[in-house]
Coordinates of C-alpha atoms (C1' of nucleotides) in Angstrom, one line a residue:
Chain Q
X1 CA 0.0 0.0 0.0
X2 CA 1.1 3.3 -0.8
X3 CA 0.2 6.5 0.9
X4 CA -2.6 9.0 -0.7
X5 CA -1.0 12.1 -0.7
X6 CA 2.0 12.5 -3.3
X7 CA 5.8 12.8 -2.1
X8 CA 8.4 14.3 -4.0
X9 CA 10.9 13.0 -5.9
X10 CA 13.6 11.9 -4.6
X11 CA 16.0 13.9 -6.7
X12 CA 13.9 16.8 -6.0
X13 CA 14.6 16.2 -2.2
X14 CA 17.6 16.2 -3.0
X15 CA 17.8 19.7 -4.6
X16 CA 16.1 20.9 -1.6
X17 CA 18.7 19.6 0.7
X18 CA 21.7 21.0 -1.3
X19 CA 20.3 24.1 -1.6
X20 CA 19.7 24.8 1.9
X21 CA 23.0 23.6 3.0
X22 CA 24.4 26.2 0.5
X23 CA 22.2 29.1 1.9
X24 CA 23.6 27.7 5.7
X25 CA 27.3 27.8 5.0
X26 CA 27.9 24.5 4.7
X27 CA 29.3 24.7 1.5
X28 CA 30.7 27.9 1.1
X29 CA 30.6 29.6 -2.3
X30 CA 33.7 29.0 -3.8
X31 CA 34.4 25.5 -2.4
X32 CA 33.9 22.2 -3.9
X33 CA 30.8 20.4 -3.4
X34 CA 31.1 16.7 -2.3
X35 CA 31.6 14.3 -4.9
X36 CA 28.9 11.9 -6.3
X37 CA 30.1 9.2 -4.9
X38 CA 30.3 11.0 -2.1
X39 CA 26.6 12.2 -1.9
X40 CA 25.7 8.6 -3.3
X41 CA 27.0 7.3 0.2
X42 CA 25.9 9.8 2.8
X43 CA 22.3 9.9 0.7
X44 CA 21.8 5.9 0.4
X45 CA 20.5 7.0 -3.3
X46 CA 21.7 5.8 -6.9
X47 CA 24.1 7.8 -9.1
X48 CA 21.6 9.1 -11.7
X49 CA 19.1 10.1 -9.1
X50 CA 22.6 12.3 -7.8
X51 CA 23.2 13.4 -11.2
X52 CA 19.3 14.6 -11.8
X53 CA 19.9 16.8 -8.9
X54 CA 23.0 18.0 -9.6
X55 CA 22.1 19.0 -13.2
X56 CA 19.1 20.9 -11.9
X57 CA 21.1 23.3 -9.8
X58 CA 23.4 23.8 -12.2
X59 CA 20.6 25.1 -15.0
X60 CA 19.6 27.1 -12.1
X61 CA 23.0 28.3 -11.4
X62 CA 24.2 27.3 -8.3
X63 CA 26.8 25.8 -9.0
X64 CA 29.3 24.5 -11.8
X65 CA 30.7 21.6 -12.6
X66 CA 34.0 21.5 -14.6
X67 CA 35.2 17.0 -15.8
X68 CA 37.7 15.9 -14.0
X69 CA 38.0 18.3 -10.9
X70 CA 34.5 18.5 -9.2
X71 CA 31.3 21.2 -8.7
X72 CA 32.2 24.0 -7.7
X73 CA 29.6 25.7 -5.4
X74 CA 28.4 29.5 -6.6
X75 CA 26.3 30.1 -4.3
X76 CA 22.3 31.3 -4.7
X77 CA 21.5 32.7 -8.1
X78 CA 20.9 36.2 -7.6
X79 CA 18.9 36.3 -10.7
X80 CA 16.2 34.8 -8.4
X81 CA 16.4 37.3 -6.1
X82 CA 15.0 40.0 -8.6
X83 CA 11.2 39.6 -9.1
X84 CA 10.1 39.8 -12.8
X85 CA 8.4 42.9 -13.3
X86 CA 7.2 42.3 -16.9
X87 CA 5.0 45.3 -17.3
X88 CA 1.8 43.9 -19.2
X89 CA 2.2 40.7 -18.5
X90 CA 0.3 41.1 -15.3
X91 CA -2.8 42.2 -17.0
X92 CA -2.9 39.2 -19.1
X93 CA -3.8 37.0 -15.5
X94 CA -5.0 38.8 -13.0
X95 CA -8.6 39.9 -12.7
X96 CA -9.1 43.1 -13.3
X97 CA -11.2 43.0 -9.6
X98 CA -8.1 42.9 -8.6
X99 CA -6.5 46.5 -9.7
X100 CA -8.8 49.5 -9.4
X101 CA -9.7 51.7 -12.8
X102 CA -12.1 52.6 -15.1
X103 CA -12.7 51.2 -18.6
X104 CA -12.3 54.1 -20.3
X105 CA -13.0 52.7 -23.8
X106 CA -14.3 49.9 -25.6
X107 CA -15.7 49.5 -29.4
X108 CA -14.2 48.8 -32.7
X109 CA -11.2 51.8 -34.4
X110 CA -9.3 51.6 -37.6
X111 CA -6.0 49.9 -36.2
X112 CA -3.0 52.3 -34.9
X113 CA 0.1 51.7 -37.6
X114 CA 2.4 50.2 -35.1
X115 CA -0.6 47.8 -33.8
X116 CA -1.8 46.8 -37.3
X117 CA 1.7 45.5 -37.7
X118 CA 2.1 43.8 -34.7
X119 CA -1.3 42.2 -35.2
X120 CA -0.2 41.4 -38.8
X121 CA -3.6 42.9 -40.4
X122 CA -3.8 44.4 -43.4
X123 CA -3.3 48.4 -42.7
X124 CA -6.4 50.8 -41.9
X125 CA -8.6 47.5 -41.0
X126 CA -10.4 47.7 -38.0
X127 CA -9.9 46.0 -34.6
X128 CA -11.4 46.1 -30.9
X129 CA -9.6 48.0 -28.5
X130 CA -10.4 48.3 -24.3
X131 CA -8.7 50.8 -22.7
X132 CA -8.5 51.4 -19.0
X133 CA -7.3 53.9 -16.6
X134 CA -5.4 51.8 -13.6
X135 CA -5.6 53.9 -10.4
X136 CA -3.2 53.3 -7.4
X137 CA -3.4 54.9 -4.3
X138 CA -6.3 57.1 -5.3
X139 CA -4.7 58.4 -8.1
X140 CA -4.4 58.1 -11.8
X141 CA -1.1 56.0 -12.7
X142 CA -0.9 53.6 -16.2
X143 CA -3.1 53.8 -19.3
X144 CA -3.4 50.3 -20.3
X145 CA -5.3 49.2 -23.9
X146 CA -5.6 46.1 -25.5
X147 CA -5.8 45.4 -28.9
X148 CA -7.6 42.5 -30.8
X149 CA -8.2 41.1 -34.1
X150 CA -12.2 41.4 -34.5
X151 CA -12.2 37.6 -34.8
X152 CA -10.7 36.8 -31.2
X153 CA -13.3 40.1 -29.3
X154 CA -16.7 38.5 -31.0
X155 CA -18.4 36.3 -28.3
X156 CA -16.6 37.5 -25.1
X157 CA -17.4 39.8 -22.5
X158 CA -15.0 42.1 -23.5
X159 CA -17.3 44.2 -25.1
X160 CA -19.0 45.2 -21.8
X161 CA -17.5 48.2 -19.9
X162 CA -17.6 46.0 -16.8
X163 CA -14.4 44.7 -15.2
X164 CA -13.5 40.6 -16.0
X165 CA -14.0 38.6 -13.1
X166 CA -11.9 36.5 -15.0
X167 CA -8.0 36.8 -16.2
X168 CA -8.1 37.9 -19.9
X169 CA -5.7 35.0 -20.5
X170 CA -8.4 32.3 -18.9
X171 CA -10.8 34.4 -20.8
X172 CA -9.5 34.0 -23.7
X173 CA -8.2 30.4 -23.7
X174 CA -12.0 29.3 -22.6
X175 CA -13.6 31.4 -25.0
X176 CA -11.8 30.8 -28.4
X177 CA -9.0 28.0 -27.7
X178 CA -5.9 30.2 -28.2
X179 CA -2.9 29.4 -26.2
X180 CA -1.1 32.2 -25.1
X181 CA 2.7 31.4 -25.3
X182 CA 5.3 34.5 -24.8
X183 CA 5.2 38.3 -25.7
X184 CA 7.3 40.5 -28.0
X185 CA 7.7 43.6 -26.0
X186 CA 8.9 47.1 -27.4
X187 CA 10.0 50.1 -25.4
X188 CA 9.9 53.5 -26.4
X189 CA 9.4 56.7 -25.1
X190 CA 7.0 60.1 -26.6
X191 CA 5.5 62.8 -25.2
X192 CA 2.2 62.3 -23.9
X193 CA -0.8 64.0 -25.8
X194 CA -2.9 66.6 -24.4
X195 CA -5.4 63.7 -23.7
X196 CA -3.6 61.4 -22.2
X197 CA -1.6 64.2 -19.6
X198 CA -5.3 65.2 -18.9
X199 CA -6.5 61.3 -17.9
X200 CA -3.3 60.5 -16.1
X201 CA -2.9 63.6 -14.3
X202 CA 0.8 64.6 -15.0
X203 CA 2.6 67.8 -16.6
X204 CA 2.6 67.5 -19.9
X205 CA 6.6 68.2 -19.8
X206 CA 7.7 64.9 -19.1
X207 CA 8.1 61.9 -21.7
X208 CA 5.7 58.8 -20.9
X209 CA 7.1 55.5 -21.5
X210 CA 5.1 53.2 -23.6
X211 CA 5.2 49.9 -23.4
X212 CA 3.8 47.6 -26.4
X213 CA 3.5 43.8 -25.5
X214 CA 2.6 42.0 -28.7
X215 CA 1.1 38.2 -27.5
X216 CA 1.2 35.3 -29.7
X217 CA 1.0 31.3 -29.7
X218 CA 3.9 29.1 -30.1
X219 CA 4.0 29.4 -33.5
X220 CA 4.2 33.0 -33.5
X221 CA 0.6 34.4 -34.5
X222 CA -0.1 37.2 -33.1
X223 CA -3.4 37.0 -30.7
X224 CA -3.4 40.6 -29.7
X225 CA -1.3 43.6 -28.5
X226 CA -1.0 45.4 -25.2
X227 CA -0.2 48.8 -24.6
X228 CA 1.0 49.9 -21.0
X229 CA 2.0 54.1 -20.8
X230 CA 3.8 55.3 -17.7
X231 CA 4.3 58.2 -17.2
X232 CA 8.0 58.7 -16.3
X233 CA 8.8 60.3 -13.4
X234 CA 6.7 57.9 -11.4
X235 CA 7.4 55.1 -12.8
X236 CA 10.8 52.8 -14.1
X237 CA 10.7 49.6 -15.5
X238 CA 13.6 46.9 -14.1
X239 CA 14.5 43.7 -15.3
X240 CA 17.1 40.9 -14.8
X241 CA 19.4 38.9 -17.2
X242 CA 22.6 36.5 -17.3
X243 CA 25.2 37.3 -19.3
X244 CA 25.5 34.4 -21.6
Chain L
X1 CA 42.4 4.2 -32.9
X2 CA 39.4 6.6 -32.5
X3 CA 39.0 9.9 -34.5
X4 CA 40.5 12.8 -33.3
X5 CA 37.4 15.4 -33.5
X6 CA 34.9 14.9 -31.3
X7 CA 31.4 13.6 -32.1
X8 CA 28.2 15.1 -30.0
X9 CA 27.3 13.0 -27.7
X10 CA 24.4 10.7 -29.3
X11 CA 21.5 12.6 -27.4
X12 CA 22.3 16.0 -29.0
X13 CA 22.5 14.3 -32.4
X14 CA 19.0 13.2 -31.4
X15 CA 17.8 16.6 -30.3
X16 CA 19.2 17.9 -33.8
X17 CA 17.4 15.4 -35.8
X18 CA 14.2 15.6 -34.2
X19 CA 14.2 19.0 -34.8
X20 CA 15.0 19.0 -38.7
X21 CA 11.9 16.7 -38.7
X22 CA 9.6 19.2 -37.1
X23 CA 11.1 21.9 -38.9
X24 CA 10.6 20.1 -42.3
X25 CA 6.5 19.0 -41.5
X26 CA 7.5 15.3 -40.7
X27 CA 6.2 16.4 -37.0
X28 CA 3.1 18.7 -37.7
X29 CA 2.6 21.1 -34.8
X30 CA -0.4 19.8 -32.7
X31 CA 0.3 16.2 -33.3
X32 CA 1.9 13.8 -31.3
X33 CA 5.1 12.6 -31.7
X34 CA 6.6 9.0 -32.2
X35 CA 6.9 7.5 -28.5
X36 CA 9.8 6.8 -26.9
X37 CA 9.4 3.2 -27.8
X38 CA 9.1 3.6 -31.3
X39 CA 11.9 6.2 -31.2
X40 CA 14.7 3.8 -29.3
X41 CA 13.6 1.6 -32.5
X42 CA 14.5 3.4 -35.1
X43 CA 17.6 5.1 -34.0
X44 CA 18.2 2.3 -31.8
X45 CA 19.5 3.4 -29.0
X46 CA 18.8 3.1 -25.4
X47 CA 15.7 4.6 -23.0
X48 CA 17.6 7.2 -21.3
X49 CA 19.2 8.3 -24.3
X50 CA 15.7 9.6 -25.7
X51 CA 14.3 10.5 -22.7
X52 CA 17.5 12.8 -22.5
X53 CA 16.9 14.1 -26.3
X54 CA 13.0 14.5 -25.4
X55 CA 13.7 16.5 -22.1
X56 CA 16.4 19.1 -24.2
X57 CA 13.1 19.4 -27.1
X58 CA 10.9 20.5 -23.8
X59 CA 12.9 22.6 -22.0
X60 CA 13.7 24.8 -25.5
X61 CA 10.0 24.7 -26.3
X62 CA 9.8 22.5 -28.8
X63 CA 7.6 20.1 -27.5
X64 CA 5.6 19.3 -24.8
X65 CA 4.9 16.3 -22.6
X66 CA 2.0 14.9 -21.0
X67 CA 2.1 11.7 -18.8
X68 CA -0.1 8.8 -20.0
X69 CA -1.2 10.5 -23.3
X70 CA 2.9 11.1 -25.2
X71 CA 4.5 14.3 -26.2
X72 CA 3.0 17.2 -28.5
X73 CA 4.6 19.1 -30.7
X74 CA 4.6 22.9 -30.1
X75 CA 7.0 23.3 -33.4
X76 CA 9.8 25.7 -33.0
X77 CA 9.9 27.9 -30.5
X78 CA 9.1 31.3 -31.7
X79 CA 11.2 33.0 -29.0
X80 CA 14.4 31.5 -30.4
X81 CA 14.1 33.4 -33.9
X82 CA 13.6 36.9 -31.6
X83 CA 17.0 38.0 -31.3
X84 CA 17.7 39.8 -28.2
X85 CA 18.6 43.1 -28.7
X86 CA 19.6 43.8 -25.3
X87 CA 21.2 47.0 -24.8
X88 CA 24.5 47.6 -22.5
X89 CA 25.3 43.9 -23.3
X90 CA 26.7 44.5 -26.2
X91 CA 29.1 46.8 -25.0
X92 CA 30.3 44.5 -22.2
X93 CA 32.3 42.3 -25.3
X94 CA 32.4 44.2 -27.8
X95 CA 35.7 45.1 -28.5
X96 CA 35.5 49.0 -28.9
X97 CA 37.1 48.4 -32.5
X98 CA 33.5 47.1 -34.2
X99 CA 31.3 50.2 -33.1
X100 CA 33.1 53.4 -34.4
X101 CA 32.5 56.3 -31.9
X102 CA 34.9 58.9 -29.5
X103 CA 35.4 58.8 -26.3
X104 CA 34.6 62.0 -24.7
X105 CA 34.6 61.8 -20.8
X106 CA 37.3 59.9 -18.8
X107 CA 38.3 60.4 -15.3
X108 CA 36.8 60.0 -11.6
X109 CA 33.8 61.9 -10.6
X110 CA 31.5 62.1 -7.4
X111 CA 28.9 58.8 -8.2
X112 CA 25.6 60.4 -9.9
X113 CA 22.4 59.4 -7.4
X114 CA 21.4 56.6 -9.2
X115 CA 25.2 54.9 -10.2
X116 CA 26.0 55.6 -6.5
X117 CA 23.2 52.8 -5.4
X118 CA 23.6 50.9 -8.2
X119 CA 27.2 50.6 -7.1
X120 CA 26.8 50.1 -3.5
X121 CA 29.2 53.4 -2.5
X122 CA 28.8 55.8 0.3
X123 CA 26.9 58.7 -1.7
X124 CA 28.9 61.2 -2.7
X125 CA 31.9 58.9 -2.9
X126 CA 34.4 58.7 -6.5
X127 CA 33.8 56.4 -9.1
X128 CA 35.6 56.1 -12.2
X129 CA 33.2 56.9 -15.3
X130 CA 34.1 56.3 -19.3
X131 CA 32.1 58.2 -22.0
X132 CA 31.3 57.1 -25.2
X133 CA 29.5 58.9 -28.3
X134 CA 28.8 55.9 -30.5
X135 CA 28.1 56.8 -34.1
X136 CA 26.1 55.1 -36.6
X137 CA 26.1 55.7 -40.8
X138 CA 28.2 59.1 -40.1
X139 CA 25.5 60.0 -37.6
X140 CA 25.7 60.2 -33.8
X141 CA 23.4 57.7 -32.2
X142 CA 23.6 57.1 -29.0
X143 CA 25.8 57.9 -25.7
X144 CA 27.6 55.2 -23.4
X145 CA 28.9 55.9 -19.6
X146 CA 30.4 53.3 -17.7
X147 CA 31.1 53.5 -14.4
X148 CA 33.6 51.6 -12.0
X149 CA 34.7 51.7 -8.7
X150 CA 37.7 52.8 -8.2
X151 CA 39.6 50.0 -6.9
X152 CA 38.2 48.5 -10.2
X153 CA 39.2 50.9 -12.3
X154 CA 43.2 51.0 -11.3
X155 CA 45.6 49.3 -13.3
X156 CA 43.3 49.2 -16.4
X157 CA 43.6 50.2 -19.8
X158 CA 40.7 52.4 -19.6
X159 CA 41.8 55.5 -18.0
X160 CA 43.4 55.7 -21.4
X161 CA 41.2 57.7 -24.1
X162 CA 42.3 55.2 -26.8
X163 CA 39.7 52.6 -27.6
X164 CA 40.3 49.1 -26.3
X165 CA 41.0 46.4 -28.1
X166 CA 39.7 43.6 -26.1
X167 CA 36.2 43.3 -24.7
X168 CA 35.5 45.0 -21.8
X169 CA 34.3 41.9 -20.3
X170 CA 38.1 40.1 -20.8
X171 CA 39.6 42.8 -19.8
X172 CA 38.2 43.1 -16.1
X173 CA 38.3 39.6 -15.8
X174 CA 42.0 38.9 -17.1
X175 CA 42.9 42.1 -14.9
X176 CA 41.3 41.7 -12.1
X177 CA 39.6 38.4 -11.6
X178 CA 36.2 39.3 -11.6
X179 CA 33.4 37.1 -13.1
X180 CA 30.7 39.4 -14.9
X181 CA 27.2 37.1 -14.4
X182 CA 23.9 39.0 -15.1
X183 CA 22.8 42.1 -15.5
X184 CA 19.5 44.2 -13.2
X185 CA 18.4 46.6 -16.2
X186 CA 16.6 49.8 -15.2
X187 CA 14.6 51.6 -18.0
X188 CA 13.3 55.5 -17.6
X189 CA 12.8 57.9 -19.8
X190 CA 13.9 61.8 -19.3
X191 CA 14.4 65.1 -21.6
X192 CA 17.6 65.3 -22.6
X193 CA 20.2 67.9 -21.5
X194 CA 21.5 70.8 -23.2
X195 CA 24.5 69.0 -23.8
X196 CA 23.2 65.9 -24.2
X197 CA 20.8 67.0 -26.7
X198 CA 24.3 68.9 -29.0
X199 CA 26.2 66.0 -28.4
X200 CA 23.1 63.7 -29.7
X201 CA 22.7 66.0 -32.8
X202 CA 18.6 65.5 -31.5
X203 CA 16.0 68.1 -31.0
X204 CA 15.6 69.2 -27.4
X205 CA 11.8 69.0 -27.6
X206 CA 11.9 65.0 -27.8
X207 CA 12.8 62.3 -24.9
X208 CA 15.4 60.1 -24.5
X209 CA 15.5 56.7 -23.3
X210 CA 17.7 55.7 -20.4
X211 CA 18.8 52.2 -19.9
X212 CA 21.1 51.4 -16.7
X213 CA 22.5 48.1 -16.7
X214 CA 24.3 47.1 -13.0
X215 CA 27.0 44.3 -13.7
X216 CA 26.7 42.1 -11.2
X217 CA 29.0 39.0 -10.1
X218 CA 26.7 35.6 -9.1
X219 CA 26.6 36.5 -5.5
X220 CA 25.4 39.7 -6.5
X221 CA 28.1 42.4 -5.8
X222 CA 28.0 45.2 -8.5
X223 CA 30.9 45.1 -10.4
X224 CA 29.6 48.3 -13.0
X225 CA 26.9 50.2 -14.1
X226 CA 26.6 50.9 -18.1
X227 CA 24.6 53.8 -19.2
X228 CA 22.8 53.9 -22.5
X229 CA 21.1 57.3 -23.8
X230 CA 18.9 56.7 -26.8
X231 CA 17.3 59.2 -28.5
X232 CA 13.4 57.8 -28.5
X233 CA 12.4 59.0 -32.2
X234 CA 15.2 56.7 -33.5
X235 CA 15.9 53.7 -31.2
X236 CA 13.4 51.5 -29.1
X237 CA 14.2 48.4 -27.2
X238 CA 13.1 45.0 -28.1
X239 CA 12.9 41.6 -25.9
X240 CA 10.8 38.7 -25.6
X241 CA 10.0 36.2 -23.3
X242 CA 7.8 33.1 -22.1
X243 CA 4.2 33.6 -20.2
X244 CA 4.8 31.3 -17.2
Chain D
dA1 C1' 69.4 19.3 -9.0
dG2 C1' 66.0 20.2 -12.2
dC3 C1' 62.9 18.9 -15.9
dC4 C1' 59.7 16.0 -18.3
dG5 C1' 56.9 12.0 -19.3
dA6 C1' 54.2 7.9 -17.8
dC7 C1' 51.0 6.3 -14.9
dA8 C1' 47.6 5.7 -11.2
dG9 C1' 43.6 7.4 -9.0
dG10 C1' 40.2 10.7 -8.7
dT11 C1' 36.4 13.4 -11.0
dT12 C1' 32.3 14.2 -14.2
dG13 C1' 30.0 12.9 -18.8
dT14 C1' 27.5 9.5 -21.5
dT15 C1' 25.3 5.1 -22.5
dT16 C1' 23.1 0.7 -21.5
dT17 C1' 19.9 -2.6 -19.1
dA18 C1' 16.2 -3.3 -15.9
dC19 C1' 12.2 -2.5 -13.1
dC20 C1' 8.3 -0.1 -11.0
dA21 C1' 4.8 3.9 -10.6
dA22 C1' 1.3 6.8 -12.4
dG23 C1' -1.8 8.6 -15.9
dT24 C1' -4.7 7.7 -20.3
dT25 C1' -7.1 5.1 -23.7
dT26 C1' -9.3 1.1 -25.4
dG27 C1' -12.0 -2.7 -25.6
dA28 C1' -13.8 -7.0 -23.8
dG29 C1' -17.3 -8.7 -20.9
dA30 C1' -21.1 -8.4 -17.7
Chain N
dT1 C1' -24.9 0.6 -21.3
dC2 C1' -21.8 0.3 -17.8
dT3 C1' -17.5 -1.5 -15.5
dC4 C1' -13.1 -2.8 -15.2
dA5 C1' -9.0 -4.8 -16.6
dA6 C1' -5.5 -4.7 -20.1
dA7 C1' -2.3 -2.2 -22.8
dC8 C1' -0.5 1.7 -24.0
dT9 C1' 1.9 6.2 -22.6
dT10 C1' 5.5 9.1 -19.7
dG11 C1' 8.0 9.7 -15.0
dG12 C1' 11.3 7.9 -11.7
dT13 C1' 14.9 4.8 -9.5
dA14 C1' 18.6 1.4 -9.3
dA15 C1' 23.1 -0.8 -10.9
dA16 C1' 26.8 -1.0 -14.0
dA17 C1' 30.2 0.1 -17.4
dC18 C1' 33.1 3.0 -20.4
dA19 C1' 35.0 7.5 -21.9
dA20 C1' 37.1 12.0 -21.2
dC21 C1' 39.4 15.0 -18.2
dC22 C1' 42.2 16.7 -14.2
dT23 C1' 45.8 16.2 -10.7
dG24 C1' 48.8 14.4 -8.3
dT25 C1' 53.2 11.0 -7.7
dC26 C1' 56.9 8.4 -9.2
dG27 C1' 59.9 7.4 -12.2
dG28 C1' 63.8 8.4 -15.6
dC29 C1' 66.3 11.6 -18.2
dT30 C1' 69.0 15.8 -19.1

DNA sequence: AGCCGACAGGTTGTTTTACCAAGTTTGAGA
DNA sequence: TCTCAAACTTGGTAAAACAACCTGTCGGCT
């Protein structure tokens, strides 16, 4: 008989173990780590359950392994550390119950240049656009709009000026079967227009960053296009990378 | 007597020829693939050897698994054909020879706000700082600080105004031993400066995007801060990445 | 004495064989 | 029609062997 509820892997235990004897000092950064035949023995486990571990913290970076001499320990990834701040990729999942603002647009336009290409339609068509005002802390802070094909906005509630109690990605993936898969994200940086100073409250003497998230499935199709402004002296956008 | 050049190991060879297949529509995306049985038929090789091909195809995106039903494929992975464009990277190994530009700053300076925390100095404290003026097609395009510490910055080649010949990157590390591992990227955008704006050759009425890259090692310490100034009516940043 | 090569013993990397567990689908039988 | 067992799938563990690589030591040679 087996118990119900589901254990772990034993190589994932084993990650576990290593990594929080690295974040304890045990193995100091720098050091070698024990050898597998070393961990094999004080572990009672076979060499490619060792191995699985081992290659799992060293995708995630903490530590190296060089043939012939050993792993070296490097200590925890500080990529980790540093939450991803994606900007747009938060409105895709959370429920817009969740943030407070004001739909402050919804209907069918002729398509923006640099969204018609991003959408890949044919320029001047027309596609649905939502835009909202996010509030924080009672006041006015990103403009965020979202762009779709007319094909993907028919038969959702979208249309409604009423926030989703859903995600827009759940939404979306109920509704019409698409499979969100990554994002194609372009910075740049304008001055804001007369309207959009007015709606977000700032001088209209410093830039606005804009943000322009293009989604698409695996195979690259474009499924629609968000558009985040912040206005820049409130706002900064950070992000982490290794150096390959 | 074996041959002297190496062979890949027979999983990559796998990984490779899996992905020509999908590639060339011998693996439609959405259908499943050939399981592992069939596939330690025909290349006859062992169990582990696929499964180690087949794990490689998911992690990249290629395809994905499902336990009972077999694997999917997803077809390649549109983030691989995004090339990532990220700025300050490029100037970390580089060698200062490919990008034609002058250097017009070079010395030690009290840290600007921003470099000084970036940095981790006492504010107010010295740090060495390198200008750049990078110019594109005959045209000035964009302007490159780097900062250092100063215990960094001594016994360097870069206190010089010539350009180096080696990558930064080499160069610290040959010099001084230290290991450049990620980057934390910080985007704003600002109106340029007087000077900024001549040395730009760019109207003063339009913004300027402001990437700050901290080079840190894996445990975290800054190493440098690059600075990139873009002018935002002829550059914008590009990037993408998964939806988790 | 000093230098250099061979060799032994350690390490990780790769491959094979074998078995069991867990999830899904299918079809035979009640 | 419904149930359930069999036959598929992928996921995980164990034991063994060979290859490639590094680092010492122990020679012999210059």
């Amino acid at each position: 008989m087996m118990s119900l509820e589901s254990v772990p892997p034993k190589y994932a235990q084993l990650v576990q173990t290593l990594q929080r004897r690295i974040e304890a000092g045990d193995y100091p950064p720098g050091t070698l780590l024990p050898s597998e035949n070393q961990l094999i023995q004080e572990f009672s486990v076979s060499r490619p359950t060792v191995v699985a571990a081992l290659r799992v913290l060293r995708e995630q970076g903490w530590i190296e392994s060089q043939q012939g001499k050993g792993r070296f320990v490097r200590g925890r990834p500080a990529m980790a550390s540093v939450e991803q701040k994606r900007p747009g990729q938060a409105y895709l999942t959370t429920p817009e119950n969740d943030t407070t603002g004001d739909v402050v647009e919804v209907g069918a336009v002729t398509a923006p240049n640099r969204v018609g290409v991003l959408l890949d339609v044919s320029p001047k068509s027309k596609v649905f656009v939502r835009r909202r005002l996010i509030v924080r802390d009672a006041e006015p802070t990103e403009l965020v709009s979202l762009w779709l094909p007319l094909d993907l906005s028919g038969g959702t509630d979208l249309t409604s000026g009423e926030p989703l109690r859903q995600g827009l990605r759940e939404h979306l993936q109920a509704r019409k079967g698409v499979r969100f898969d990554h994002i194609v994200e372009q910075i740049t940086a304008r001055m804001p227009s007369a309207d959009e100073a007015r709606q977000l409250g700032m001088p209209k003497n410093i830039p606005l960053l804009a943000v322009f998230g293009a989604v698409r499935d695996a195979s690259g199709r474009p499924l629609a296009v968000v558009e985040v402004l912040l206005p820049a002296n409130r706002h900064e956008l950070e992000d982490a990378y290794p150096i390959t």
